[in-house]
mmCIF file of C-alpha atoms and ligand atoms in Angstrom:
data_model
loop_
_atom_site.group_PDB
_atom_site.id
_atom_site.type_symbol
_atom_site.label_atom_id
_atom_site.label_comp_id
_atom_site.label_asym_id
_atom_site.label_seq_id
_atom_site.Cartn_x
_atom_site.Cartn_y
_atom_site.Cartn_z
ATOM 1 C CA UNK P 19 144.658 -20.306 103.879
ATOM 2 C CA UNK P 20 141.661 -17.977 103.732
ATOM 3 C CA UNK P 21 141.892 -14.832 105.299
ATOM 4 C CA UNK P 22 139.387 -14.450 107.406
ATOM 5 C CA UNK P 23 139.562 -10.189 107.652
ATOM 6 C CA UNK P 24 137.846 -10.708 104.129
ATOM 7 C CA UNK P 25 133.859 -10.869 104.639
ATOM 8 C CA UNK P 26 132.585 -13.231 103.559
ATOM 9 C CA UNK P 27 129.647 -12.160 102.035
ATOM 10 C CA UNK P 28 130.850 -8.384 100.809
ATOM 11 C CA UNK P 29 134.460 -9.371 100.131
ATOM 12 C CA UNK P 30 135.652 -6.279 101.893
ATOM 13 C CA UNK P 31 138.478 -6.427 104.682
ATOM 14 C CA UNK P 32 135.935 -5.350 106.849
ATOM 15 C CA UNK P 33 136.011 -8.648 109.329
ATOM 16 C CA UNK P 34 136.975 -8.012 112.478
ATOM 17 C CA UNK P 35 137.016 -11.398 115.558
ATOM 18 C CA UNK P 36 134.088 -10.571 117.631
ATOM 19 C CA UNK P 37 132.510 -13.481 119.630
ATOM 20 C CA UNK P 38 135.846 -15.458 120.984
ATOM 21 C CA UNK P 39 134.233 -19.052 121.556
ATOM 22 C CA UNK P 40 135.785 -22.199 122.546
ATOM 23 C CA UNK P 41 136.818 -23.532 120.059
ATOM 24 C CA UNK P 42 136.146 -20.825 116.788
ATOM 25 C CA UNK P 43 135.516 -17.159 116.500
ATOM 26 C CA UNK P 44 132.938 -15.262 114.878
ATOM 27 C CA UNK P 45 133.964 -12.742 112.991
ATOM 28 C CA UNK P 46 131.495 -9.865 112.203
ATOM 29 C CA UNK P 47 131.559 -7.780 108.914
ATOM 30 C CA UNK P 48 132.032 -4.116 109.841
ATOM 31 C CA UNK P 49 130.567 -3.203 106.122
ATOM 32 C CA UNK P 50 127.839 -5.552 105.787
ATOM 33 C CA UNK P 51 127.024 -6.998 109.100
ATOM 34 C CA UNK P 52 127.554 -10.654 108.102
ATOM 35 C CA UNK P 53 128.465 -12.875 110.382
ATOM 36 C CA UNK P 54 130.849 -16.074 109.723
ATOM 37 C CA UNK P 55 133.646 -18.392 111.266
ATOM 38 C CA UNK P 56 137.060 -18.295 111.244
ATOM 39 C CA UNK P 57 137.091 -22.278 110.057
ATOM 40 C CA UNK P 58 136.504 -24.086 106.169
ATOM 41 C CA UNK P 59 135.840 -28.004 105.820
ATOM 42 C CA UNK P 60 138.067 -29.576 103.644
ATOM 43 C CA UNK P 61 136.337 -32.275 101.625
ATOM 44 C CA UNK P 62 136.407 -35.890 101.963
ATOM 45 C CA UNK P 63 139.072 -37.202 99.793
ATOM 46 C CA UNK P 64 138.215 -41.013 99.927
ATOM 47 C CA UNK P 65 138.960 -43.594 97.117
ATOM 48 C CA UNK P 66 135.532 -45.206 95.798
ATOM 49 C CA UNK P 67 137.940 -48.651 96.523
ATOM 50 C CA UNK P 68 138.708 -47.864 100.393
ATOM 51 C CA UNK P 69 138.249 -50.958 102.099
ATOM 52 C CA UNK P 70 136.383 -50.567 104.632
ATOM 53 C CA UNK P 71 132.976 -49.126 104.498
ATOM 54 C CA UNK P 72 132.089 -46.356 106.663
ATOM 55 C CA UNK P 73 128.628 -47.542 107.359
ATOM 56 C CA UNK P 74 128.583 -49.882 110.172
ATOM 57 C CA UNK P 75 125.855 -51.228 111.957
ATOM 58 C CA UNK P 76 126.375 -48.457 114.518
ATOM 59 C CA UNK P 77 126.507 -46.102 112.096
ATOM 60 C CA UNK P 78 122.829 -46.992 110.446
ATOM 61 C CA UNK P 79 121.445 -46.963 113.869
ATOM 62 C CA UNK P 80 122.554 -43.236 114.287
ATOM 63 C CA UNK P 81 121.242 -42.418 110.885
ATOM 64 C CA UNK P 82 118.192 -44.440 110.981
ATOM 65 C CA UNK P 83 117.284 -42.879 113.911
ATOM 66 C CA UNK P 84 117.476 -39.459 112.930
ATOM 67 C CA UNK P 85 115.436 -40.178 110.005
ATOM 68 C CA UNK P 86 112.144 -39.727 111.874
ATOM 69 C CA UNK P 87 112.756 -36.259 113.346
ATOM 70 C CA UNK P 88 114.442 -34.909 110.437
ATOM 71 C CA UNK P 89 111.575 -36.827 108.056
ATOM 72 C CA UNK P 90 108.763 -34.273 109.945
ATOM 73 C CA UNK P 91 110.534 -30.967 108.379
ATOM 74 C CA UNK P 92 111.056 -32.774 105.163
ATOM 75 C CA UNK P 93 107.530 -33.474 104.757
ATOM 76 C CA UNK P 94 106.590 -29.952 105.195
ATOM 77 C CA UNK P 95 109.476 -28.774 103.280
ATOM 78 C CA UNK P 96 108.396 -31.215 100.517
ATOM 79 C CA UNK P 97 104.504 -29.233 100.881
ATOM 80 C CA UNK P 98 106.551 -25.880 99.882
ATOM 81 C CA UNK P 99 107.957 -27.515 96.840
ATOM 82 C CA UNK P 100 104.753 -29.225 95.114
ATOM 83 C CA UNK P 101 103.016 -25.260 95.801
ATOM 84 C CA UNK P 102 105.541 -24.182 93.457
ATOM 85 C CA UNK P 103 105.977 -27.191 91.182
ATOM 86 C CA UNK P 104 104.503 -29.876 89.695
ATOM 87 C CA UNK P 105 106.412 -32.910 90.724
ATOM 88 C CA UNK P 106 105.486 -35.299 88.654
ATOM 89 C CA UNK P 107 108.184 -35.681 85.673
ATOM 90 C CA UNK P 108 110.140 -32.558 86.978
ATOM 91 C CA UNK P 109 113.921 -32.675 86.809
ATOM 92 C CA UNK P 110 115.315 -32.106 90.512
ATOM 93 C CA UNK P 111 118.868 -31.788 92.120
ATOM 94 C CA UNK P 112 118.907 -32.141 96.277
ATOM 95 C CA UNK P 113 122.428 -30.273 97.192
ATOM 96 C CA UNK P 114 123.345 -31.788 100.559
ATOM 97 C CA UNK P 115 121.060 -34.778 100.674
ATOM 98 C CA UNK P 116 122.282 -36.392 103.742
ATOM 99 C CA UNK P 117 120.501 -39.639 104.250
ATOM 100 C CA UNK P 118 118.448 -39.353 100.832
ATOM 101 C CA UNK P 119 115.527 -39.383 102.483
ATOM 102 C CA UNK P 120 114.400 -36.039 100.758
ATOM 103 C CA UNK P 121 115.323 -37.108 97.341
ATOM 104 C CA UNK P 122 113.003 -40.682 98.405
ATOM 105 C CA UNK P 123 110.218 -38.622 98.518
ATOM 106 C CA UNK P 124 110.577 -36.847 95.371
ATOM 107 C CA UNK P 125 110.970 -39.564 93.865
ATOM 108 C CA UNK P 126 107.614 -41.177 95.305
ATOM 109 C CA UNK P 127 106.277 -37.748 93.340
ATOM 110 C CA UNK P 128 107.071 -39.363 90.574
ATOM 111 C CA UNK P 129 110.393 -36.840 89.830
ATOM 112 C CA UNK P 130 113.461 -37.655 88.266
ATOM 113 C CA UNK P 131 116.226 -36.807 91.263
ATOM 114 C CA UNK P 132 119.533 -36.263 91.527
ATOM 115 C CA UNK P 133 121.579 -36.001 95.239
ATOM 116 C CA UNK P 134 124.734 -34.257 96.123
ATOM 117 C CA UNK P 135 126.082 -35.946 99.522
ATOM 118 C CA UNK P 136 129.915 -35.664 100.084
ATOM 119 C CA UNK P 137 129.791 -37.592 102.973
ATOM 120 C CA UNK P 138 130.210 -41.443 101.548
ATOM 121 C CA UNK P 139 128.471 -42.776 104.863
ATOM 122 C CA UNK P 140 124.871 -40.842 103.826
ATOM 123 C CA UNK P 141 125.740 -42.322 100.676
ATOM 124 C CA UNK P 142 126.277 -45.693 101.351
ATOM 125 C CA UNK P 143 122.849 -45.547 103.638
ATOM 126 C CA UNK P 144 120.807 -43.851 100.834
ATOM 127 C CA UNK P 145 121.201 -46.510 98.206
ATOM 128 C CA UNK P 146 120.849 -49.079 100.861
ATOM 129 C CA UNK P 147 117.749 -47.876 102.871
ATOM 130 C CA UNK P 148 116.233 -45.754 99.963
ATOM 131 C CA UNK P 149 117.949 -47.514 95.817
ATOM 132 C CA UNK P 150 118.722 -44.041 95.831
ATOM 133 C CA UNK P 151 122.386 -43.036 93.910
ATOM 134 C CA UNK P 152 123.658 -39.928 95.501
ATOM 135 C CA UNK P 153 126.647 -38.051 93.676
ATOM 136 C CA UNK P 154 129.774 -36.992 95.613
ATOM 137 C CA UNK P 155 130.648 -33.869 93.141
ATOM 138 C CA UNK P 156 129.838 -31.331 94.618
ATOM 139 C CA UNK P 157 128.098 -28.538 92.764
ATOM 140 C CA UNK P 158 131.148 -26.598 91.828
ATOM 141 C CA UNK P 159 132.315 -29.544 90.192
ATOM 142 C CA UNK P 160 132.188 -29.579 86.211
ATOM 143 C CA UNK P 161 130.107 -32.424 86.504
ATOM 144 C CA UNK P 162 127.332 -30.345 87.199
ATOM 145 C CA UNK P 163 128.257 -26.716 85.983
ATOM 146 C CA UNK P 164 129.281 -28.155 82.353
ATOM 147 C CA UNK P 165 126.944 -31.611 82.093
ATOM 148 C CA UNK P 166 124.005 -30.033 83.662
ATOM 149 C CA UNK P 167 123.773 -26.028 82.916
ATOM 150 C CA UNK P 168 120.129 -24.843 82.775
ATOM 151 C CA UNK P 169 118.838 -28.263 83.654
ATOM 152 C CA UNK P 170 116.811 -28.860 87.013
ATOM 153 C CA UNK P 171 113.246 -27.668 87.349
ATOM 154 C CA UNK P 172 113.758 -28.126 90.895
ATOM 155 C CA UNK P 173 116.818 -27.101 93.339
ATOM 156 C CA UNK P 174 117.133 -27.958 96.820
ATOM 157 C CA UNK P 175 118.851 -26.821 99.404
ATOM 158 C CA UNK P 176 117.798 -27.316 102.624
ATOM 159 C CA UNK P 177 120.001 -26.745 106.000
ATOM 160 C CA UNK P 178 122.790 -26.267 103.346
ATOM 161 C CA UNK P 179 123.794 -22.948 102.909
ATOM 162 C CA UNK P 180 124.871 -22.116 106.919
ATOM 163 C CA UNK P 181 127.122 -25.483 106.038
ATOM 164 C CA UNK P 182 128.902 -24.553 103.026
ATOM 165 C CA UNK P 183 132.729 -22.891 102.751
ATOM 166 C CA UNK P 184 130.985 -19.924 100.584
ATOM 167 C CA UNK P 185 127.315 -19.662 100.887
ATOM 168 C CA UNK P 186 127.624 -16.660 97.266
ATOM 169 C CA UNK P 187 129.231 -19.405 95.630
ATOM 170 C CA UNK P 188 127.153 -22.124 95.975
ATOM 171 C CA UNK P 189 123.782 -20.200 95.153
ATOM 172 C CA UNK P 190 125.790 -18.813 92.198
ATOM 173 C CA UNK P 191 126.091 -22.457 91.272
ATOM 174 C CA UNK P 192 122.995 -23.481 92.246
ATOM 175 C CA UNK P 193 121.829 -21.022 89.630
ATOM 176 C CA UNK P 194 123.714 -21.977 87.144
ATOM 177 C CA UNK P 195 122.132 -25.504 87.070
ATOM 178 C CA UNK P 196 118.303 -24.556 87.226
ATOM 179 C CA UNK P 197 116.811 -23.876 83.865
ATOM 180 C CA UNK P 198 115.029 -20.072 83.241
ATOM 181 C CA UNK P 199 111.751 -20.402 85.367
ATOM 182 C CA UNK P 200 112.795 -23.037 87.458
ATOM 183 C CA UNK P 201 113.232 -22.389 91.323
ATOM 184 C CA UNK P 202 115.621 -22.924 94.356
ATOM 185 C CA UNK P 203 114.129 -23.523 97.766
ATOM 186 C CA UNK P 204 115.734 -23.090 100.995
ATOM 187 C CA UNK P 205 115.956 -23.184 104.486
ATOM 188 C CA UNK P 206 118.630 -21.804 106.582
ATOM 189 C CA UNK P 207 118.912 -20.613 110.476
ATOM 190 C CA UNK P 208 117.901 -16.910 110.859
ATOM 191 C CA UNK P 209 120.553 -14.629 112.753
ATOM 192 C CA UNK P 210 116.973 -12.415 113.473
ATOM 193 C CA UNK P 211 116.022 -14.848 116.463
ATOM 194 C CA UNK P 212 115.421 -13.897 119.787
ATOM 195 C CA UNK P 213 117.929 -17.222 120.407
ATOM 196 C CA UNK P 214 120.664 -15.030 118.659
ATOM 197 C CA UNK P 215 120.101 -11.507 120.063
ATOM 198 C CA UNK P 216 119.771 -12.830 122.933
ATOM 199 C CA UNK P 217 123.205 -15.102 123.049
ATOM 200 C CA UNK P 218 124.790 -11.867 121.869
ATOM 201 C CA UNK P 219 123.403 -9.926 124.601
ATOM 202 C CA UNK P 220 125.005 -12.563 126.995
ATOM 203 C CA UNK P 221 128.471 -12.503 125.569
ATOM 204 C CA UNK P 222 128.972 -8.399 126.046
ATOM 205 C CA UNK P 223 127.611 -8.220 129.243
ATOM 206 C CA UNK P 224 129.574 -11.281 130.771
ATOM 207 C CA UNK P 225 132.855 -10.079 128.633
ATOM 208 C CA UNK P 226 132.669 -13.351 126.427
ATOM 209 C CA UNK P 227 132.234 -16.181 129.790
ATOM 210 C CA UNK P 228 128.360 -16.518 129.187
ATOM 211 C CA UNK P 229 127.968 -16.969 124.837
ATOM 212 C CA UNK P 230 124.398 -19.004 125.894
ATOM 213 C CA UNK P 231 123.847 -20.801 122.197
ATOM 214 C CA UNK P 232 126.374 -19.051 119.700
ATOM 215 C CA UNK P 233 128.701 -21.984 120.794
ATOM 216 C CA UNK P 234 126.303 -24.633 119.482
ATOM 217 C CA UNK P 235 125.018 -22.277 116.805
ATOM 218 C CA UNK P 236 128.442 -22.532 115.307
ATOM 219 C CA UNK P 237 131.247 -25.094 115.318
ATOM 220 C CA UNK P 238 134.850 -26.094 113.772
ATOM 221 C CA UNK P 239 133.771 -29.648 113.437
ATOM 222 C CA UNK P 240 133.675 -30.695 109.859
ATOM 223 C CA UNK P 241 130.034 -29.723 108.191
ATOM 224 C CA UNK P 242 128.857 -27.442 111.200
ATOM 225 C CA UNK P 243 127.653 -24.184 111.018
ATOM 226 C CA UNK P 244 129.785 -21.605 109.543
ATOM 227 C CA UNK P 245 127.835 -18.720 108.829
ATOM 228 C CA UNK P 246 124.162 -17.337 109.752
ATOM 229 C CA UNK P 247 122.164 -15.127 107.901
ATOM 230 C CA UNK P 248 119.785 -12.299 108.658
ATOM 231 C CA UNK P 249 116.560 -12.395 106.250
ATOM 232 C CA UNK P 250 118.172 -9.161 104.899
ATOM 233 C CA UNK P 251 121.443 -10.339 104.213
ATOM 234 C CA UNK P 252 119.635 -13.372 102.187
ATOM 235 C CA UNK P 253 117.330 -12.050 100.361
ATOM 236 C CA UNK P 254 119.731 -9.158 98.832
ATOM 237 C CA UNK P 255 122.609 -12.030 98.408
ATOM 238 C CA UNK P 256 119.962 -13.860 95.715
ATOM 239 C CA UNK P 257 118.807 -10.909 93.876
ATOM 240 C CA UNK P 258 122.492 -10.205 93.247
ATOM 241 C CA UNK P 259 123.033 -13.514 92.112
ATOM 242 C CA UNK P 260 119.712 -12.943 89.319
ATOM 243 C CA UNK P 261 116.898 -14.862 91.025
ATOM 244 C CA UNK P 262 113.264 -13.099 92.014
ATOM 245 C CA UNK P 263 112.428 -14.089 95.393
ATOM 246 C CA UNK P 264 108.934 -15.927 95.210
ATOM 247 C CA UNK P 265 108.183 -16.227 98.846
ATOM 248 C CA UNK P 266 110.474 -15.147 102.051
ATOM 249 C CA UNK P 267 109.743 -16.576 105.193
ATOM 250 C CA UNK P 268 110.984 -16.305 108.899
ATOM 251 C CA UNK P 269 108.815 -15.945 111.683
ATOM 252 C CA UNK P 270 110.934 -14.838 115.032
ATOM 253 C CA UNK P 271 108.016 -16.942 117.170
ATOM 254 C CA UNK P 272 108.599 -20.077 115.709
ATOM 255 C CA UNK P 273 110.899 -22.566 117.742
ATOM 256 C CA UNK P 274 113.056 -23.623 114.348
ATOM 257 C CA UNK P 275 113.730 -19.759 113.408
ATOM 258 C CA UNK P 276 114.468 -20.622 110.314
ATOM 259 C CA UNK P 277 114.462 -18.848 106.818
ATOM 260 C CA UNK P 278 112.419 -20.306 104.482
ATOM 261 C CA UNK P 279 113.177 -18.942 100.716
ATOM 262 C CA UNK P 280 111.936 -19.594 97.418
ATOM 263 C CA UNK P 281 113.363 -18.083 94.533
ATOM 264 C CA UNK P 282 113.171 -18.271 90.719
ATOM 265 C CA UNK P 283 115.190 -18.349 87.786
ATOM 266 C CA UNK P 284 113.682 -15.629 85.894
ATOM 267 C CA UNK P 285 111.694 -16.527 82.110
ATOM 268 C CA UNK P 286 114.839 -16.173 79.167
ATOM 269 C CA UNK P 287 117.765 -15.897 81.713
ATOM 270 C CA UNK P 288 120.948 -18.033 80.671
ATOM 271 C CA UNK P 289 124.168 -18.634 81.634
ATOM 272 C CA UNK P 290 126.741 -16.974 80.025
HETATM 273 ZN ZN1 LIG S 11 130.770 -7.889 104.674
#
């Protein structure tokens, strides 16, 4: 069991419960300011041989229909990559590839792609809808760390990183994977909105009745939101970690707040 006084971001015992939701509480990080949960997934343990498929009729329905609305930010996100890098025989890895829709169309680039989805459901749907062959390792698993080590021109993690158990570790491994000079893009929510400061607002001066969206900016529920970032908190995390930041984005006006990042592997850098 994790204990949740240690931040997750700065390690210190610094975390102390400060937004009491419904049903999870936000801890804040009295050395670093970072923000998290008091909740970790556990992962899937399903048998490649279980029975009964996941992926019912009603199931693909749900899916397909979130494949328009998600497939608009995708596109754009897809823009960001092919500014960066040349697409066209490039090595990619898509961490968290959901319905495999972004992986489809970097493959239509004419890339090589690889998908991590630990849910067998996106799976299933991605080799049905798209041929596409998503991994369920995830990318602490030696699969990746020892089989492909200073690999991928190309990592991807988008709406990932407020999803994971432990955001430090996953970029660490993300890093691990890339090859010197190749990059990691990103998006992530931004704890800088107006949405946020505003929700936080609400919950001192109602005494916790009135949180406004910091109940559905976070949630318990297996693959919600864990953690949100500030730009700050981001940007430092990655230079830690040994990547340049290319390009940092967030715009407070923008309805999707998001953080866009992209970051390098710097020239010569390998693993240990
Ligand atoms: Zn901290």
């Amino acid at each position: 069991m994790y204990d949740f006084s240690r931040c997750k971001l700065c390690t210190e015992k610094s975390g102390v419960p400060t937004y009491k939701l419904k049903d999870s509480t936000v801890y804040a990080c009295d050395s670093c300011g970072f923000h998290y949960i008091n909740h970790l997934d556990t992962m899937p343990s399903e048998s490649p041989d279980e029975a009964d498929s996941p992926l019912t009729q009603k199931a693909w329905d749900f899916i397909e229909g979130k494949l328009i609305p998600n497939g608009k930010q995708l596109r754009k996100n897809l823009r960001i990559v092919q500014e960066f890098s040349r697409l066209s025989e490039a090595q990619c890895l898509d961490i968290g590839a959901g319905a495999g829709l972004f992986s489809s169309l970097l493959s239509e680039e004419g890339a090589s792609v690889y998908g991590i989805e630990p849910q067998r459901v996106f799976r299933e749907f991605a080799q049905k809808k798209f041929d596409i062959a998503l991994n369920a390792e995830t990318i602490d698993d030696a699969f990746w760390q020892k089989g492909f080590a200073d690999f991928f021109d190309v990592v991807t993690l988008w709406d990932v990183l407020e999803h994971v158990n432990f955001p430090t570790e996953t970029l660490k491994e993300a890093y691990r994977v890339i090859r010197p000079g190749g990059r990691l893009f990103l998006d992530t929510p931004c704890r800088d909105s107006f949405v946020y400061k505003i929700s936080e607002w609400s919950y001192r001066l109602s005494k916790g009745t009135n949180p406004l969206l910091l109940g559905s900016l976070y949630s318990p529920k297996p693959f919600r939101h864990k953690q949100i970032f500030s730009l700050d908190q981001l940007v430092q995390l990655v230079e830690s970690i040994g990547y340049t930041v290319v390009r940092a984005n967030y715009s407070p006006l923008k309805p999707q707040n998001k953080i866009v990042l992209v970051c390098q592997k710097p020239d010569g850098a390998h693993n240990e």
